Short mmCIF file of C-alpha atoms and ligand atoms in Angstrom, two decimals:
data_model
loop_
_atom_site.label_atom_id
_atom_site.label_comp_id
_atom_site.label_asym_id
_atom_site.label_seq_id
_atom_site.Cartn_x
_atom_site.Cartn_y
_atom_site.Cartn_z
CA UNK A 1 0.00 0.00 0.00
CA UNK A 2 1.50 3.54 -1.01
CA UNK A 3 1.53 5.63 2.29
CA UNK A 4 -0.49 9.35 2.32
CA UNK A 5 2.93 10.85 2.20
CA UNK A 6 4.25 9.31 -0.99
CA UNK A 7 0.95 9.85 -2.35
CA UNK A 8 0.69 13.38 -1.73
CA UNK A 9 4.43 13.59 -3.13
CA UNK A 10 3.04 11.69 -6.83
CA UNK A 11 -0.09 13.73 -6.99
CA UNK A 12 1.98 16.71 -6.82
CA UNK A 13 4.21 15.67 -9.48
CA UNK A 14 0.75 14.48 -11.21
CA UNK A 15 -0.32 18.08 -11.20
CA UNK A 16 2.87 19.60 -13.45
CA UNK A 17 2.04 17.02 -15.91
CA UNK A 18 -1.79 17.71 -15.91
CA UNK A 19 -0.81 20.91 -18.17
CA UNK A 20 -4.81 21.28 -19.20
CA UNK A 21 -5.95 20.68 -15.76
CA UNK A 22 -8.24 18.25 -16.78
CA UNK A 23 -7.81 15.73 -14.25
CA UNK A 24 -5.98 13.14 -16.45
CA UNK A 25 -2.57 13.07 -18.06
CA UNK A 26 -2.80 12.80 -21.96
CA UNK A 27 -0.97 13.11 -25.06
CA UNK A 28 -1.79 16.83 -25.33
CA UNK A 29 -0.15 17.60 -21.99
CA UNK A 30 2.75 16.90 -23.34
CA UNK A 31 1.97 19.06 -26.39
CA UNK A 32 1.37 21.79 -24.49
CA UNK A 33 3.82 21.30 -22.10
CA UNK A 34 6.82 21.44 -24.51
CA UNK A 35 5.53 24.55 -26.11
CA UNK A 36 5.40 26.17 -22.60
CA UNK A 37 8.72 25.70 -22.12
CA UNK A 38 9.99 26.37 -25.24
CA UNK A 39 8.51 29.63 -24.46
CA UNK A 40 9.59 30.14 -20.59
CA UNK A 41 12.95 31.95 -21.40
CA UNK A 42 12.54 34.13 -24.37
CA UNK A 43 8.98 35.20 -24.34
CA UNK A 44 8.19 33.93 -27.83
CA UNK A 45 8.31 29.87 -28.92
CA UNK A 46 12.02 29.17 -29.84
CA UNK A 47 11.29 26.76 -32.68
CA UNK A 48 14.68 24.09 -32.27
CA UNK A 49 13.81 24.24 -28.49
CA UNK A 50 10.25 23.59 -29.07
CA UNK A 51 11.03 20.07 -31.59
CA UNK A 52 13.61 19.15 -29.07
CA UNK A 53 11.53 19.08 -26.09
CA UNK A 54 8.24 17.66 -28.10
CA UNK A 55 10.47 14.51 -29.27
CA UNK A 56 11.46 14.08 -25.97
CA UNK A 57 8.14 14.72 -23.66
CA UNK A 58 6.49 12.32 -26.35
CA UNK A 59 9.17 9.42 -25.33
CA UNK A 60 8.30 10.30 -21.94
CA UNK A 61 4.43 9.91 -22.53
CA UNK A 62 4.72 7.18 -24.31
CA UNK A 63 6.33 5.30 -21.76
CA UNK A 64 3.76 6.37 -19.25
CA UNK A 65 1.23 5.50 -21.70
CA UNK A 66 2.16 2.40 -21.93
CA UNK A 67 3.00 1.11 -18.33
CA UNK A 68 0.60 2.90 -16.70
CA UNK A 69 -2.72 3.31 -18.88
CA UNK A 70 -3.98 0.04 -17.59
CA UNK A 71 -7.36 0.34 -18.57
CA UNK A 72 -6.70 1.92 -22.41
CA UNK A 73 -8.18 4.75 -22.56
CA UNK A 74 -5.76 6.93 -24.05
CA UNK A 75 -5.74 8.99 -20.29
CA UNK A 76 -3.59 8.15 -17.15
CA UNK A 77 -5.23 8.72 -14.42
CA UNK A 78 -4.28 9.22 -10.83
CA UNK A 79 -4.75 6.56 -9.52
CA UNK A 80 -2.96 4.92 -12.18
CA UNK A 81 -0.07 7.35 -11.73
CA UNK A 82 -0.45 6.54 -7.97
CA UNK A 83 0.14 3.21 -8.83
CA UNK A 84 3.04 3.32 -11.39
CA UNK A 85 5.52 5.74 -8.92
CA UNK A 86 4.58 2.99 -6.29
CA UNK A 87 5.58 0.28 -8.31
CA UNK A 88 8.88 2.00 -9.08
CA UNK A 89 9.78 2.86 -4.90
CA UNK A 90 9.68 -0.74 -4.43
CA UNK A 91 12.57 -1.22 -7.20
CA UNK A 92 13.94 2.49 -8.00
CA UNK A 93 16.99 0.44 -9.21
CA UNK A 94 15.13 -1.20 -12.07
CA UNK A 95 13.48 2.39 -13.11
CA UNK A 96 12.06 2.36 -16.82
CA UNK A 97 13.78 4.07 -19.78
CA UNK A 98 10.98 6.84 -20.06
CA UNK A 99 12.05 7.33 -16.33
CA UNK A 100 15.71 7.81 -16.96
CA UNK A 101 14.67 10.29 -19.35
CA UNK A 102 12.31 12.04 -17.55
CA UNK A 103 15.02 12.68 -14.37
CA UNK A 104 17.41 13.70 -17.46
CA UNK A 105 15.39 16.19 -19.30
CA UNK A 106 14.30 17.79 -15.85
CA UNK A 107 18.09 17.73 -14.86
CA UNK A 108 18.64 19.65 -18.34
CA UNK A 109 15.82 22.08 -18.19
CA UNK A 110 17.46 23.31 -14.70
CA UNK A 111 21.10 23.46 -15.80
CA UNK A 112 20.44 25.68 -18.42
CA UNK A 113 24.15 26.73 -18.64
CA UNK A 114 24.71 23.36 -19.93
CA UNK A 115 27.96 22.87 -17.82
CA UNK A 116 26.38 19.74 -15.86
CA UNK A 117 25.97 21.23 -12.68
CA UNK A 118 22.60 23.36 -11.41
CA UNK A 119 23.74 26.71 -9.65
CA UNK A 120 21.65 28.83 -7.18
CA UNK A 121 21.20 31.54 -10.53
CA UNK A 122 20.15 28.51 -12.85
CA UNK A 123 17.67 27.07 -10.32
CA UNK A 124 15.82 30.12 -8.94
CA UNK A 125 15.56 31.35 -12.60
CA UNK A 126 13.95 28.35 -13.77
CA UNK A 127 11.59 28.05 -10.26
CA UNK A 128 10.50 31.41 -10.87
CA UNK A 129 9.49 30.98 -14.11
CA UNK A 130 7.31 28.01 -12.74
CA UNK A 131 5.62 30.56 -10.51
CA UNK A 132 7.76 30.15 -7.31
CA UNK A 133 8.87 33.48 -5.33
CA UNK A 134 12.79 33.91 -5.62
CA UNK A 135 12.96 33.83 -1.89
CA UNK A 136 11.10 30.33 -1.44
CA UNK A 137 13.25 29.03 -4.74
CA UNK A 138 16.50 30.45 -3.15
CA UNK A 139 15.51 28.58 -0.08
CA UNK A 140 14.57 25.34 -1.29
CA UNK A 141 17.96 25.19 -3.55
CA UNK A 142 19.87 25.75 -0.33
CA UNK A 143 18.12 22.58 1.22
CA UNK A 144 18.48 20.60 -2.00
CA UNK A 145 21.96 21.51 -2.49
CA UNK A 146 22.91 20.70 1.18
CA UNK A 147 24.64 24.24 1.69
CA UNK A 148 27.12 23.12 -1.20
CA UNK A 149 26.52 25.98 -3.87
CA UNK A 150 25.76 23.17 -6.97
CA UNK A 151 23.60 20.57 -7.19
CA UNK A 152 25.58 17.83 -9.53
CA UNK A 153 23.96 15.36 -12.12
CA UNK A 154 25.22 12.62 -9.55
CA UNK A 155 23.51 14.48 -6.54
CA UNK A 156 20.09 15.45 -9.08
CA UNK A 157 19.27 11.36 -9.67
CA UNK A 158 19.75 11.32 -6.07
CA UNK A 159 17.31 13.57 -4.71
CA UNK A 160 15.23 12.58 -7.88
CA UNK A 161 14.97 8.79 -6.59
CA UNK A 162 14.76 10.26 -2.88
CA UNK A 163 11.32 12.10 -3.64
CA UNK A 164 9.56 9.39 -5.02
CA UNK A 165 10.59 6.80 -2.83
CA UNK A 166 11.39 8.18 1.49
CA UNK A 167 8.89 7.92 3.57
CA UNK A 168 10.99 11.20 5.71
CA UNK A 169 8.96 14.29 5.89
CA UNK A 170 12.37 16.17 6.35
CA UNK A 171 13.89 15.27 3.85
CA UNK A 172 15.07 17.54 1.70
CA UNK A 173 14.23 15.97 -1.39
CA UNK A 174 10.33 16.54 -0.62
CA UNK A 175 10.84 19.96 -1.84
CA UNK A 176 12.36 18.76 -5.37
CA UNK A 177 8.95 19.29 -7.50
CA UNK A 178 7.49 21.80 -4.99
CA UNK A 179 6.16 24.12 -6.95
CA UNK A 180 3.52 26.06 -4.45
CA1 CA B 1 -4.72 16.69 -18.84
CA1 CA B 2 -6.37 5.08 -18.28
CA1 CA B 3 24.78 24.87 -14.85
#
């Protein structure tokens, strides 16, 4: 049984996929999603940005689609996303491809330097831009990056694995997709 905690923690996670708000993660989620963010830094769709991230998002979706749509319907719902993240904190080790990807293109969208590591500029930038104050996004980066100025790829699939799987309110790792 997934505990309230870890539920809480994949609903929220749930929620930034739901782009639409409609309740259900879908195909067009995705489509929207990579246009959003091919749009977050410049104000106006950067076209290379926008086919990279849409050929990546739909490899992500149609992983989910197809491990976690149990029922067919072309929509995940949450208690099938419930059920997927649950399924992968009893065996975070054996993690699914679409999985890898998806810790690898969030790593990426936060370094946007592109030098492998996430700084305090990089993070609260991208935060913001998500709709978090600077002071709350300064904050959680000092928590995530344990005081030590970066957070590495290394210490990202850490903290990645860490939120969907501890059952430790303080950890710092809870804060990873907070986004409220
Ligand atoms: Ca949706
Ligand atoms: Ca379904
Ligand atoms: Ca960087």
């Amino acid at each position: 049984m997934v505990s309230e905690f870890r539920k809480k923690k994949y609903l929220e996670v749930f929620n930034t996929f739901d782009t639409d708000g409609s309740g259900t993660i879908e195909k067009k989620d995705f489509e929207m999603s990579a246009e959003m963010l091919a749009k977050c830094m410049s104000g106006k769709v950067d076209e290379a940005k926008h086919k990279e991230y849409l050929n990546t998002v739909l490899k992500i979706w149609d992983g989910i689609q197809s491990q976690a749509d149990s029922n067919k319907d072309g929509k995940v719902s949450a208690d099938e996303w419930v059920a997927l993240w649950d399924a992968y904190a009893k065996n975070p080790s054996s993690a699914h491809d679409w999985q890898k990807l998806y810790c690898k293109f969030s790593f990426q969208l936060l370094d946007t330097g592109n030098d492998g590591s996430i700084n305090s500029e990089e993070f609260v930038k991208a935060y913001e831009a998500w709709g978090v104050n600077k002071n709350d996004a300064a904050d959680t980066f000092q928590k995530l990056s344990k005081g030590k100025g970066s957070i590495s790829w290394a210490d990202f699939q850490e903290l990645w694995e860490e939120y969907f799987t501890t059952e430790d309110a303080n950890a710092p790792a809870n804060m990873l997709f907070c986004t409220s």
